[in-house]
PDB file of C-alpha atoms in Angstrom:
ATOM      1  CA  UNK F  62     -38.077 -82.371 -44.293  1.00 73.00           C
ATOM      2  CA  UNK F  63     -35.397 -79.701 -43.905  1.00 73.00           C
ATOM      3  CA  UNK F  64     -31.754 -80.409 -44.606  1.00 75.00           C
ATOM      4  CA  UNK F  65     -28.958 -78.670 -42.712  1.00 74.00           C
ATOM      5  CA  UNK F  66     -25.520 -78.640 -44.288  1.00 74.00           C
ATOM      6  CA  UNK F  67     -22.401 -77.375 -42.562  1.00 77.00           C
ATOM      7  CA  UNK F  68     -19.078 -76.399 -44.128  1.00 77.00           C
ATOM      8  CA  UNK F  69     -15.758 -75.995 -42.370  1.00 76.00           C
ATOM      9  CA  UNK F  70     -14.663 -72.736 -44.012  1.00 81.00           C
ATOM     10  CA  UNK F  71     -14.049 -69.133 -42.922  1.00 88.00           C
ATOM     11  CA  UNK F  72     -16.225 -66.608 -44.746  1.00 91.00           C
ATOM     12  CA  UNK F  73     -15.488 -62.948 -45.352  1.00 92.00           C
ATOM     13  CA  UNK F  74     -16.037 -60.186 -47.912  1.00 95.00           C
ATOM     14  CA  UNK F  75     -13.072 -61.292 -50.034  1.00 93.00           C
ATOM     15  CA  UNK F  76     -10.975 -64.372 -50.712  1.00 93.00           C
ATOM     16  CA  UNK F  77      -7.483 -64.909 -49.410  1.00 92.00           C
ATOM     17  CA  UNK F  78      -5.944 -65.504 -46.012  1.00 93.00           C
ATOM     18  CA  UNK F  79      -6.501 -63.930 -42.596  1.00 90.00           C
ATOM     19  CA  UNK F  80      -5.166 -64.470 -39.134  1.00 89.00           C
ATOM     20  CA  UNK F  81      -7.636 -66.065 -36.770  1.00 85.00           C
ATOM     21  CA  UNK F  82      -7.086 -65.785 -33.054  1.00 86.00           C
ATOM     22  CA  UNK F  83      -7.862 -69.198 -31.620  1.00 83.00           C
ATOM     23  CA  UNK F  84      -9.427 -69.031 -28.176  1.00 78.00           C
ATOM     24  CA  UNK F  85      -8.450 -71.480 -25.439  1.00 75.00           C
ATOM     25  CA  UNK F  86     -10.125 -74.892 -25.634  1.00 75.00           C
ATOM     26  CA  UNK F  87     -12.328 -74.144 -22.609  1.00 74.00           C
ATOM     27  CA  UNK F  88     -14.009 -71.355 -24.629  1.00 73.00           C
ATOM     28  CA  UNK F  89     -13.264 -72.172 -28.276  1.00 65.00           C
ATOM     29  CA  UNK F  90     -16.446 -70.421 -29.414  1.00 67.00           C
ATOM     30  CA  UNK F  91     -14.719 -67.091 -28.815  1.00 72.00           C
ATOM     31  CA  UNK F  92     -12.172 -67.706 -31.601  1.00 73.00           C
ATOM     32  CA  UNK F  93     -12.225 -64.698 -33.862  1.00 76.00           C
ATOM     33  CA  UNK F  94     -10.554 -62.466 -36.411  1.00 77.00           C
ATOM     34  CA  UNK F  95     -10.487 -59.965 -33.518  1.00 80.00           C
ATOM     35  CA  UNK F  96      -7.404 -59.946 -31.332  1.00 81.00           C
ATOM     36  CA  UNK F  97      -8.043 -61.872 -28.159  1.00 80.00           C
ATOM     37  CA  UNK F  98      -5.835 -61.961 -25.083  1.00 77.00           C
ATOM     38  CA  UNK F  99      -5.271 -65.681 -24.833  1.00 75.00           C
ATOM     39  CA  UNK F 100      -4.867 -68.082 -27.665  1.00 74.00           C
ATOM     40  CA  UNK F 101      -2.640 -68.651 -30.623  1.00 87.00           C
ATOM     41  CA  UNK F 102      -2.741 -67.116 -34.087  1.00 89.00           C
ATOM     42  CA  UNK F 103      -3.498 -69.354 -37.028  1.00 88.00           C
ATOM     43  CA  UNK F 104      -3.636 -68.578 -40.733  1.00 92.00           C
ATOM     44  CA  UNK F 105      -6.972 -69.464 -42.291  1.00 90.00           C
ATOM     45  CA  UNK F 106      -8.159 -69.415 -45.868  1.00 91.00           C
ATOM     46  CA  UNK F 107     -11.159 -67.149 -46.299  1.00 93.00           C
ATOM     47  CA  UNK F 108     -13.767 -67.289 -49.036  1.00 93.00           C
ATOM     48  CA  UNK F 109     -16.726 -65.243 -50.164  1.00 93.00           C
ATOM     49  CA  UNK F 110     -20.030 -67.039 -49.783  1.00 91.00           C
ATOM     50  CA  UNK F 111     -21.245 -65.830 -53.190  1.00 91.00           C
ATOM     51  CA  UNK F 112     -18.118 -67.000 -55.005  1.00 89.00           C
ATOM     52  CA  UNK F 113     -17.832 -70.358 -53.240  1.00 85.00           C
ATOM     53  CA  UNK F 114     -21.430 -71.422 -52.669  1.00 81.00           C
ATOM     54  CA  UNK F 115     -23.661 -68.964 -54.536  1.00 71.00           C
ATOM     55  CA  UNK F 116     -24.632 -71.391 -57.286  1.00 73.00           C
ATOM     56  CA  UNK F 117     -24.847 -74.415 -54.994  1.00 75.00           C
ATOM     57  CA  UNK F 118     -26.929 -73.180 -52.097  1.00 73.00           C
ATOM     58  CA  UNK F 119     -30.326 -71.487 -51.964  1.00 80.00           C
ATOM     59  CA  UNK F 120     -30.656 -70.892 -48.225  1.00 84.00           C
ATOM     60  CA  UNK F 121     -33.901 -70.143 -46.424  1.00 89.00           C
ATOM     61  CA  UNK F 122     -32.233 -69.325 -43.104  1.00 91.00           C
ATOM     62  CA  UNK F 123     -28.664 -68.393 -42.241  1.00 92.00           C
ATOM     63  CA  UNK F 124     -27.260 -68.496 -38.686  1.00 92.00           C
ATOM     64  CA  UNK F 125     -24.129 -66.418 -38.088  1.00 92.00           C
ATOM     65  CA  UNK F 126     -22.079 -66.283 -34.889  1.00 89.00           C
ATOM     66  CA  UNK F 127     -18.584 -65.124 -35.764  1.00 91.00           C
ATOM     67  CA  UNK F 128     -17.616 -62.914 -32.830  1.00 89.00           C
ATOM     68  CA  UNK F 129     -17.642 -59.518 -34.563  1.00 91.00           C
ATOM     69  CA  UNK F 130     -17.018 -60.519 -38.190  1.00 94.00           C
ATOM     70  CA  UNK F 131     -20.728 -60.672 -39.079  1.00 95.00           C
ATOM     71  CA  UNK F 132     -20.603 -57.737 -41.483  1.00 96.00           C
ATOM     72  CA  UNK F 133     -17.597 -59.222 -43.291  1.00 95.00           C
ATOM     73  CA  UNK F 134     -19.581 -62.428 -43.838  1.00 95.00           C
ATOM     74  CA  UNK F 135     -22.703 -60.557 -44.982  1.00 97.00           C
ATOM     75  CA  UNK F 136     -20.744 -58.395 -47.433  1.00 96.00           C
ATOM     76  CA  UNK F 137     -19.439 -61.600 -48.999  1.00 95.00           C
ATOM     77  CA  UNK F 138     -22.980 -62.853 -49.621  1.00 94.00           C
ATOM     78  CA  UNK F 139     -24.494 -59.850 -51.396  1.00 93.00           C
ATOM     79  CA  UNK F 140     -25.902 -61.929 -54.254  1.00 92.00           C
ATOM     80  CA  UNK F 141     -27.478 -64.519 -51.943  1.00 93.00           C
ATOM     81  CA  UNK F 142     -29.080 -61.763 -49.858  1.00 95.00           C
ATOM     82  CA  UNK F 143     -30.362 -59.902 -52.923  1.00 94.00           C
ATOM     83  CA  UNK F 144     -31.690 -62.965 -54.769  1.00 92.00           C
ATOM     84  CA  UNK F 145     -32.940 -65.365 -52.059  1.00 92.00           C
ATOM     85  CA  UNK F 146     -33.523 -63.033 -49.081  1.00 95.00           C
ATOM     86  CA  UNK F 147     -32.849 -65.711 -46.462  1.00 95.00           C
ATOM     87  CA  UNK F 148     -33.857 -65.019 -42.894  1.00 96.00           C
ATOM     88  CA  UNK F 149     -30.785 -64.304 -40.781  1.00 97.00           C
ATOM     89  CA  UNK F 150     -30.224 -65.139 -37.137  1.00 96.00           C
ATOM     90  CA  UNK F 151     -27.142 -63.716 -35.486  1.00 95.00           C
ATOM     91  CA  UNK F 152     -25.607 -62.531 -32.280  1.00 93.00           C
ATOM     92  CA  UNK F 153     -24.853 -58.798 -32.444  1.00 94.00           C
ATOM     93  CA  UNK F 154     -22.106 -57.423 -30.208  1.00 92.00           C
ATOM     94  CA  UNK F 155     -21.278 -53.776 -30.892  1.00 92.00           C
ATOM     95  CA  UNK F 156     -17.930 -53.965 -29.060  1.00 92.00           C
ATOM     96  CA  UNK F 157     -16.762 -56.926 -31.163  1.00 92.00           C
ATOM     97  CA  UNK F 158     -17.938 -55.303 -34.409  1.00 94.00           C
ATOM     98  CA  UNK F 159     -16.090 -52.085 -33.503  1.00 93.00           C
ATOM     99  CA  UNK F 160     -12.855 -54.031 -33.089  1.00 91.00           C
ATOM    100  CA  UNK F 161     -13.112 -55.052 -36.757  1.00 92.00           C
ATOM    101  CA  UNK F 162     -14.059 -51.583 -38.050  1.00 94.00           C
ATOM    102  CA  UNK F 163     -17.851 -51.926 -38.046  1.00 95.00           C
ATOM    103  CA  UNK F 164     -20.671 -51.338 -35.549  1.00 94.00           C
ATOM    104  CA  UNK F 165     -24.067 -52.727 -34.664  1.00 93.00           C
ATOM    105  CA  UNK F 166     -25.593 -49.748 -36.495  1.00 93.00           C
ATOM    106  CA  UNK F 167     -23.558 -50.283 -39.677  1.00 94.00           C
ATOM    107  CA  UNK F 168     -24.526 -53.971 -39.655  1.00 95.00           C
ATOM    108  CA  UNK F 169     -28.209 -53.119 -39.278  1.00 93.00           C
ATOM    109  CA  UNK F 170     -28.112 -50.415 -41.962  1.00 93.00           C
ATOM    110  CA  UNK F 171     -26.434 -52.882 -44.336  1.00 96.00           C
ATOM    111  CA  UNK F 172     -29.394 -55.260 -43.996  1.00 96.00           C
ATOM    112  CA  UNK F 173     -32.070 -52.547 -43.850  1.00 93.00           C
ATOM    113  CA  UNK F 174     -30.754 -51.248 -47.198  1.00 95.00           C
ATOM    114  CA  UNK F 175     -31.454 -54.738 -48.577  1.00 96.00           C
ATOM    115  CA  UNK F 176     -35.077 -54.633 -47.400  1.00 95.00           C
ATOM    116  CA  UNK F 177     -34.709 -56.506 -44.112  1.00 96.00           C
ATOM    117  CA  UNK F 178     -36.635 -55.774 -40.925  1.00 94.00           C
ATOM    118  CA  UNK F 179     -34.916 -56.376 -37.604  1.00 93.00           C
ATOM    119  CA  UNK F 180     -36.146 -58.034 -34.436  1.00 93.00           C
ATOM    120  CA  UNK F 181     -34.424 -58.452 -31.113  1.00 91.00           C
ATOM    121  CA  UNK F 182     -34.896 -61.984 -29.859  1.00 90.00           C
ATOM    122  CA  UNK F 183     -35.782 -62.056 -26.173  1.00 84.00           C
ATOM    123  CA  UNK F 184     -36.440 -65.516 -24.812  1.00 81.00           C
ATOM    124  CA  UNK F 185     -39.576 -66.786 -26.520  1.00 83.00           C
ATOM    125  CA  UNK F 186     -40.546 -63.476 -28.165  1.00 88.00           C
ATOM    126  CA  UNK F 187     -39.350 -60.984 -30.766  1.00 90.00           C
ATOM    127  CA  UNK F 188     -39.293 -57.208 -30.378  1.00 88.00           C
ATOM    128  CA  UNK F 189     -39.365 -55.297 -33.665  1.00 88.00           C
ATOM    129  CA  UNK F 190     -36.664 -52.649 -33.889  1.00 87.00           C
ATOM    130  CA  UNK F 191     -38.144 -49.769 -35.845  1.00 84.00           C
ATOM    131  CA  UNK F 192     -35.246 -47.287 -35.571  1.00 81.00           C
ATOM    132  CA  UNK F 193     -31.579 -48.259 -35.561  1.00 80.00           C
ATOM    133  CA  UNK F 194     -31.097 -45.933 -32.578  1.00 79.00           C
ATOM    134  CA  UNK F 195     -33.147 -48.458 -30.561  1.00 76.00           C
ATOM    135  CA  UNK F 196     -30.550 -51.212 -30.856  1.00 78.00           C
ATOM    136  CA  UNK F 197     -28.726 -52.223 -27.752  1.00 72.00           C
ATOM    137  CA  UNK F 198     -25.071 -51.450 -27.178  1.00 75.00           C
ATOM    138  CA  UNK F 199     -24.972 -54.752 -25.312  1.00 80.00           C
ATOM    139  CA  UNK F 200     -24.806 -58.164 -26.900  1.00 88.00           C
ATOM    140  CA  UNK F 201     -28.160 -59.423 -28.177  1.00 89.00           C
ATOM    141  CA  UNK F 202     -29.610 -61.995 -30.545  1.00 91.00           C
ATOM    142  CA  UNK F 203     -31.187 -60.616 -33.691  1.00 93.00           C
ATOM    143  CA  UNK F 204     -33.531 -61.953 -36.335  1.00 94.00           C
ATOM    144  CA  UNK F 205     -33.617 -60.280 -39.755  1.00 95.00           C
ATOM    145  CA  UNK F 206     -36.305 -61.025 -42.336  1.00 95.00           C
ATOM    146  CA  UNK F 207     -37.810 -59.533 -45.488  1.00 95.00           C
ATOM    147  CA  UNK F 208     -41.099 -61.301 -44.697  1.00 90.00           C
ATOM    148  CA  UNK F 209     -43.541 -58.448 -44.163  1.00 84.00           C
ATOM    149  CA  UNK F 210     -46.045 -60.856 -42.579  1.00 83.00           C
ATOM    150  CA  UNK F 211     -43.689 -61.915 -39.797  1.00 83.00           C
ATOM    151  CA  UNK F 212     -45.322 -61.158 -36.466  1.00 77.00           C
ATOM    152  CA  UNK F 213     -42.642 -62.392 -34.084  1.00 70.00           C
TER     153      UNK F 213
END
């Protein structure tokens, strides 16, 4: 039996406060640290995964969908990534990452440097991305793993 635990906290690469741009209620999933046209600004407390949960959680899989702040979250979980090597599922949107000072390539290189392989998730299948230049400039779902036996 697998257990899924959720926490209502904003994660980043440091601790403190940030402004979150809250999207309208008809599309609340677009709330982000990026500036968005509609929606109000709210102050949120941010934490590093390693500092807050590193001794409590030994994850096998991590799902991230934070509208461009994915690299901030990953940088705050260096220890977890280095020690436990969880598989990571995330939506990658180059445009959103660029708005926060990163890119799809920088995100991929960050994980490749930690020994991860990358796959683009397409429907029911996985396409291995061998070279970072192959990644799409469009939004796509990605699966990262250190499991060398993964066949997609």
